[in-house]
Amino acid sequence: MNIAKRILEGDALTPSEAYEIYTDNTIDTLEMVDQAYQLRKHYYGHKVKLNMILNAKSGICPEDCGYCGQSRDMKKKTRYGLVDKEKISEGAEVAHDNNIGTYCIVMSGRGPSDKEVDYIADTVKDIKQAHPQLKICACLGIAKDEHAVKLKDAGVDRYNHNLNTSENYHDNVVTTHTYQQRVDTVETMKKHNISPCSGVICGMGESLQDRVDMAFALKEIDADSIPINFLHPIKGTKFGDMDELTPMKCMRILALFRLVNPTKEIRIAGGREVNLRALQSMSLMVANSIFVGDYLITGGQPNKMDFDMIKDMGFEIDYDNLVPEVQQ
Ligand code: SF4
């Protein structure tokens, strides 16, 4: 198999070819990883981008996303309203001090109110003044044009809104909003020159075909950054007892997404530690980006373990998205 060479020569995989490769049991997962690594190395060398999340508002959500511990269906709820601006800015300081390139401000809920967008925009302005080099990603839910304009003006670089799953499987995951609404939010951000970040959650009962469809949907939408979450089942959620991933299955998924989206930032997101386990370091052969620190309501491993993992693999942190501090 030499798909990487073919892709590098400009001949992209078709959906049916990707499905054949992904589902062919005679193709070893490590062979797929090897092909994906050649692409990763070509476009990103040995660099690893770092991202950090702040859960700026938790719970209080009317939506019924089956994977989410903040959904309306959760009996035991962790919830708090939008945190103080100081707390959001403190998170930015931590990101800056740890040389983390992108700081992601996340709010639970269907989408932000106008007031919430103003609040986040004001806070981002302050952060950007202190740390112009720090990239800011906002993840606030379904958003409108006016929201995108305000966020862009404030200095938001990127907006995350995951497609989460395939169009075909979407209604099994959530019934309170549509797949199209998700696509529309990504398109709104693109229209206003905010870098689109959109990814998936694997392991929610979707089929192999659904995963191939997800990889191509993200190619179609032209997401700059593709976070791949592996379901970390949370008790009390619809998918709380799901247990269908193995570390090797996760590797195969990552390789599939790289082969379909060779030039994109592929980021391993939530569920990395519990699903990839001992293969976390190997996953860097395919992905060029990770989250460090905790996720929204589940814990990550200590930062030092991530920094050591990157070093042990002979990889290095990608500081390219940092520009020098402004000298006074
Ligand atoms: S993923 Fe977001 S929209 Fe869905 S239930 Fe959780 S907080 Fe609400």
Short mmCIF file of N, CA, C and O and ligand atoms in Angstrom, two decimals, residues 57 59-72 107-111 141 164 174 176-177 182 296, ligand 1:
data_model
loop_
_atom_site.label_atom_id
_atom_site.label_comp_id
_atom_site.label_asym_id
_atom_site.label_seq_id
_atom_site.Cartn_x
_atom_site.Cartn_y
_atom_site.Cartn_z
N LYS A 57 -18.80 28.19 31.06
CA LYS A 57 -20.18 28.10 31.55
C LYS A 57 -20.57 26.62 31.48
O LYS A 57 -20.35 25.99 30.44
N GLY A 59 -23.28 23.28 32.15
CA GLY A 59 -24.66 22.83 32.37
C GLY A 59 -25.66 23.87 31.91
O GLY A 59 -25.40 24.63 30.98
N ILE A 60 -26.82 23.90 32.58
CA ILE A 60 -27.89 24.86 32.25
C ILE A 60 -28.20 24.79 30.74
O ILE A 60 -28.34 25.81 30.07
N CYS A 61 -28.26 23.58 30.23
CA CYS A 61 -28.41 23.43 28.79
C CYS A 61 -29.73 22.73 28.44
O CYS A 61 -30.05 21.71 29.03
N PRO A 62 -30.48 23.29 27.49
CA PRO A 62 -31.76 22.69 27.12
C PRO A 62 -31.61 21.55 26.09
O PRO A 62 -32.61 20.96 25.70
N GLU A 63 -30.40 21.30 25.64
CA GLU A 63 -30.20 20.31 24.56
C GLU A 63 -30.03 18.90 25.13
O GLU A 63 -29.78 18.73 26.34
N ASP A 64 -30.19 17.90 24.26
CA ASP A 64 -30.15 16.51 24.75
C ASP A 64 -29.04 15.68 24.10
O ASP A 64 -29.25 14.50 23.80
N CYS A 65 -27.88 16.27 23.89
CA CYS A 65 -26.75 15.54 23.28
C CYS A 65 -26.42 14.31 24.13
O CYS A 65 -26.14 14.43 25.34
N GLY A 66 -26.46 13.14 23.49
CA GLY A 66 -26.39 11.88 24.21
C GLY A 66 -25.06 11.56 24.86
O GLY A 66 -24.96 10.66 25.69
N TYR A 67 -24.02 12.29 24.51
CA TYR A 67 -22.68 12.05 25.05
C TYR A 67 -22.34 13.00 26.19
O TYR A 67 -21.31 12.86 26.84
N CYS A 68 -23.19 14.01 26.41
CA CYS A 68 -22.75 15.17 27.20
C CYS A 68 -23.26 15.15 28.64
O CYS A 68 -24.46 15.04 28.89
N GLY A 69 -22.33 15.32 29.54
CA GLY A 69 -22.65 15.35 30.95
C GLY A 69 -23.26 16.67 31.40
O GLY A 69 -23.52 16.86 32.60
N GLN A 70 -23.48 17.57 30.44
CA GLN A 70 -24.10 18.86 30.79
C GLN A 70 -25.50 18.98 30.19
O GLN A 70 -26.10 20.04 30.22
N SER A 71 -25.99 17.89 29.59
CA SER A 71 -27.27 17.97 28.87
C SER A 71 -28.45 18.07 29.83
O SER A 71 -28.33 17.80 31.03
N ARG A 72 -29.59 18.40 29.28
CA ARG A 72 -30.80 18.57 30.09
C ARG A 72 -31.22 17.25 30.75
O ARG A 72 -31.95 17.25 31.73
N MET A 107 -18.47 27.45 26.15
CA MET A 107 -19.68 27.67 26.95
C MET A 107 -20.66 26.55 26.66
O MET A 107 -20.86 26.19 25.50
N SER A 108 -21.31 26.03 27.69
CA SER A 108 -22.37 25.05 27.47
C SER A 108 -23.58 25.79 26.92
O SER A 108 -23.69 27.01 27.02
N GLY A 109 -24.51 25.00 26.36
CA GLY A 109 -25.76 25.61 25.89
C GLY A 109 -25.95 25.48 24.40
O GLY A 109 -25.01 25.17 23.66
N ARG A 110 -27.16 25.75 23.98
CA ARG A 110 -27.50 25.66 22.55
C ARG A 110 -26.73 26.70 21.73
O ARG A 110 -26.26 26.44 20.64
N GLY A 111 -26.65 27.89 22.30
CA GLY A 111 -25.93 28.96 21.61
C GLY A 111 -25.91 30.17 22.54
O GLY A 111 -26.68 30.24 23.49
N GLY A 141 -21.44 27.45 20.78
CA GLY A 141 -22.67 26.84 20.28
C GLY A 141 -23.14 27.47 18.98
O GLY A 141 -22.38 28.16 18.30
N ASN A 164 -19.73 16.53 15.01
CA ASN A 164 -19.91 15.45 16.00
C ASN A 164 -20.06 14.07 15.40
O ASN A 164 -19.43 13.13 15.84
N VAL A 174 -28.57 13.48 19.01
CA VAL A 174 -29.26 14.64 19.57
C VAL A 174 -30.54 14.90 18.77
O VAL A 174 -30.55 14.72 17.55
N THR A 176 -32.55 17.82 19.66
CA THR A 176 -33.00 19.19 19.90
C THR A 176 -32.42 20.21 18.92
O THR A 176 -32.77 21.39 18.98
N HIS A 177 -31.50 19.79 18.09
CA HIS A 177 -31.07 20.64 16.97
C HIS A 177 -30.66 19.73 15.82
O HIS A 177 -30.50 18.53 16.00
N ARG A 182 -25.71 22.70 12.64
CA ARG A 182 -24.28 22.61 12.97
C ARG A 182 -23.45 23.09 11.77
O ARG A 182 -22.52 23.89 11.91
N LEU A 296 -13.79 19.35 29.31
CA LEU A 296 -14.88 20.16 29.85
C LEU A 296 -15.30 19.71 31.24
O LEU A 296 -15.30 20.50 32.18
S1 SF4 B 1 -22.84 19.38 24.00
FE1 SF4 B 1 -23.33 21.53 24.37
S2 SF4 B 1 -25.37 21.76 23.47
FE2 SF4 B 1 -25.06 19.55 23.74
S3 SF4 B 1 -25.93 19.10 25.78
FE3 SF4 B 1 -23.75 19.49 26.05
S4 SF4 B 1 -23.61 21.67 26.58
FE4 SF4 B 1 -25.64 21.31 25.68
#
